PDB file of C-alpha atoms in Angstrom:
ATOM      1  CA  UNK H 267      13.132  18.996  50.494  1.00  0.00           C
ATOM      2  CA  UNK H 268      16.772  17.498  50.375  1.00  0.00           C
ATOM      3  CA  UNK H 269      19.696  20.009  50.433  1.00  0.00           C
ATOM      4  CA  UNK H 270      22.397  17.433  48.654  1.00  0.00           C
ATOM      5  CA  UNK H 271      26.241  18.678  48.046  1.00  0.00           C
ATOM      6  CA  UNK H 272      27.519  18.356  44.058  1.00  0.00           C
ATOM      7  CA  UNK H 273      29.790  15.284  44.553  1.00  0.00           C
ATOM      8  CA  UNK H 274      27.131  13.590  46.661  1.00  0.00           C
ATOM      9  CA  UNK H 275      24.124  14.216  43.527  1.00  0.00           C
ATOM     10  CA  UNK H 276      26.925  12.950  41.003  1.00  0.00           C
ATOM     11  CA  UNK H 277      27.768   9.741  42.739  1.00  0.00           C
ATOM     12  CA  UNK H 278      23.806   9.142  43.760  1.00  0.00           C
ATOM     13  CA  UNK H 279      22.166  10.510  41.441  1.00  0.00           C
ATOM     14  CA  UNK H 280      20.168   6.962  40.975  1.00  0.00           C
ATOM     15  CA  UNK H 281      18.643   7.545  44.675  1.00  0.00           C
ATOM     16  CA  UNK H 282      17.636  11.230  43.948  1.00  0.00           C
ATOM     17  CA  UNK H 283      16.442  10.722  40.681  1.00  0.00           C
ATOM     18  CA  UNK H 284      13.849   7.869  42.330  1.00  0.00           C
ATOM     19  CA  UNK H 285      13.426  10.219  45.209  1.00  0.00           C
ATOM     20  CA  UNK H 286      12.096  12.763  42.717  1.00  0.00           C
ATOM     21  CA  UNK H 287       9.989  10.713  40.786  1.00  0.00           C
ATOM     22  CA  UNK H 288       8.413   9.870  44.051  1.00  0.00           C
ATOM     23  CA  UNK H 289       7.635  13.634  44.438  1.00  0.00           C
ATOM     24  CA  UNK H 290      10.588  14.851  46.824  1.00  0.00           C
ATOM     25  CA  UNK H 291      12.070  17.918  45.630  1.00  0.00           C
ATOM     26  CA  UNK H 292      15.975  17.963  45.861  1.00  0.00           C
ATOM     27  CA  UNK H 293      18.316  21.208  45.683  1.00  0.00           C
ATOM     28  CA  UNK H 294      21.806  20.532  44.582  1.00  0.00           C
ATOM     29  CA  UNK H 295      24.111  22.882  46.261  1.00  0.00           C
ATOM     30  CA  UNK H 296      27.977  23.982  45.283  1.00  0.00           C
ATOM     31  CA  UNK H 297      29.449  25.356  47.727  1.00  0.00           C
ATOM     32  CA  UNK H 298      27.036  25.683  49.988  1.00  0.00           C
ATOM     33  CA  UNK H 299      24.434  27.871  47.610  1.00  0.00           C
ATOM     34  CA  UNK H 300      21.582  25.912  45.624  1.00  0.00           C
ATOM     35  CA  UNK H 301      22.613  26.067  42.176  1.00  0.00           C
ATOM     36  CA  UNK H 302      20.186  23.248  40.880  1.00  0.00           C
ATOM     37  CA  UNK H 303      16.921  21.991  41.781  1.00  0.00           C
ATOM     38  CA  UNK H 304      16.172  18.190  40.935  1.00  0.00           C
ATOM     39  CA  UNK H 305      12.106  17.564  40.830  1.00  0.00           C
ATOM     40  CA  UNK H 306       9.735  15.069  38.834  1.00  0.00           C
ATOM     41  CA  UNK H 307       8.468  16.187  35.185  1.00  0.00           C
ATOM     42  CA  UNK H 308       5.100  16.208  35.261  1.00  0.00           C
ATOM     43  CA  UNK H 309       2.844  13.307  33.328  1.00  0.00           C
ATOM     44  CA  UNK H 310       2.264  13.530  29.829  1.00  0.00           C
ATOM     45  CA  UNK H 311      -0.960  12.196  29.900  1.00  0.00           C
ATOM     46  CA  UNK H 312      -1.868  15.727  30.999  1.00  0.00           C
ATOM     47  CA  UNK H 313      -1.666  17.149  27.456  1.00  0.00           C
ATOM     48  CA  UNK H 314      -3.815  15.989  24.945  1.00  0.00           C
ATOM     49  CA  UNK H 315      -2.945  14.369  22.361  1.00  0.00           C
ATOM     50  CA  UNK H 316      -4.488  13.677  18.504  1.00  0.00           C
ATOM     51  CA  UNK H 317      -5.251  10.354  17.566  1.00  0.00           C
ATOM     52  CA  UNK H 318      -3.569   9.414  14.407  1.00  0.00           C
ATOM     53  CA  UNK H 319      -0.501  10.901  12.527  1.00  0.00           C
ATOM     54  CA  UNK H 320      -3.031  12.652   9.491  1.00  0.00           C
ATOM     55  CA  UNK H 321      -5.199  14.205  12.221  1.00  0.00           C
ATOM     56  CA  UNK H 322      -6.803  17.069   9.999  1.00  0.00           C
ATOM     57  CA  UNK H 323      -4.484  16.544   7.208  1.00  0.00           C
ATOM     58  CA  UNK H 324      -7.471  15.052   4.991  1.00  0.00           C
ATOM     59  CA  UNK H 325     -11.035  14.461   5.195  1.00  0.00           C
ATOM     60  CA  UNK H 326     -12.907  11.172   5.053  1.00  0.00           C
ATOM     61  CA  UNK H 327     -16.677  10.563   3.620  1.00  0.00           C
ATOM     62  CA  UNK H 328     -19.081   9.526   5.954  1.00  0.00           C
ATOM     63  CA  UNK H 329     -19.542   6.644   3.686  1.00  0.00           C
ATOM     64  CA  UNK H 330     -16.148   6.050   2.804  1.00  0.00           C
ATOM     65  CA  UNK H 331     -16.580   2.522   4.003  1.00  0.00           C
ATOM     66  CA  UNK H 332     -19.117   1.359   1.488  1.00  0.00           C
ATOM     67  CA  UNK H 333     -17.269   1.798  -1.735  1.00  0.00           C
ATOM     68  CA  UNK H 334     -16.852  -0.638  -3.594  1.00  0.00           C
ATOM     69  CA  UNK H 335     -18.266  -2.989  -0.725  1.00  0.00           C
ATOM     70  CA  UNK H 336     -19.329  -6.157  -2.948  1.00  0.00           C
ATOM     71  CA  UNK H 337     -16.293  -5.960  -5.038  1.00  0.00           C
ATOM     72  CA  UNK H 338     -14.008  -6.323  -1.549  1.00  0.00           C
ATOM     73  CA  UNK H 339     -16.334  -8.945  -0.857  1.00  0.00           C
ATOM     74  CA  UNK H 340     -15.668 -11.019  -3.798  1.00  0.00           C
ATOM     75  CA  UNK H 341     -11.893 -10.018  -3.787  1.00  0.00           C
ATOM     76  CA  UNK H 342     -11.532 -12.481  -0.974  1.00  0.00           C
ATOM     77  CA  UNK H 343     -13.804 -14.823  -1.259  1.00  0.00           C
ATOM     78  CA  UNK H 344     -13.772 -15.251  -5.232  1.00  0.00           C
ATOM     79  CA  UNK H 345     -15.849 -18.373  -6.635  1.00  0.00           C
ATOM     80  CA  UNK H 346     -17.311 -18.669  -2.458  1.00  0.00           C
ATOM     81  CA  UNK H 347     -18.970 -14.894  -3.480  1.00  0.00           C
ATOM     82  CA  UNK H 348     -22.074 -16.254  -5.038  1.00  0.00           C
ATOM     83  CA  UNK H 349     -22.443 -19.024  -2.463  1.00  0.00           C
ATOM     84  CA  UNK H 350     -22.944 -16.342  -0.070  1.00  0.00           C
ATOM     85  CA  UNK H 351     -25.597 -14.413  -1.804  1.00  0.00           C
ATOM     86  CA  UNK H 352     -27.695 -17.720  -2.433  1.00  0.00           C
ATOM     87  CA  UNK H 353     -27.913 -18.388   1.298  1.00  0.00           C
TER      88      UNK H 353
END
């Protein structure tokens, strides 16, 4: 742990920012009494998080993917649709 003076943490504050994130605590003092205590933030990755911005907003079929599965089929391929089938 770093005891650091006001003025010093205001014109480094680059250094003991990086000294934080590299898990050194620092205590900014004014006037000799702590006032302020400078420390990483802990990762993110910690909470968890849903995947997808709808997450339980909706439901989805279990077969949601087969509708209207030959119709998709020829949307993109058009006249090549039949070809397909007859190999």
């Amino acid at each position: 742990m770093s005891i650091v003076n006001m003025h010093e943490a205001k014109t480094q504050l680059s250094r003991y920012v990086d000294q934080a994130a590299a898990g050194e605590e620092i205590v900014i003092a004014r006037a000799g009494k702590p006032v302020a205590r400078l420390v990483a933030l802990a990762p993110d990755a910690a909470k968890p998080r849903p995947i997808g911005i709808g997450v339980g907003r909706f439901t989805m079929p279990d077969n949601f993917d087969a509708f209207g599965g030959e119709e998709i089929i020829e949307m993109f391929l058009g006249d090549q649709a039949g070809l397909r089938d007859a190999q």
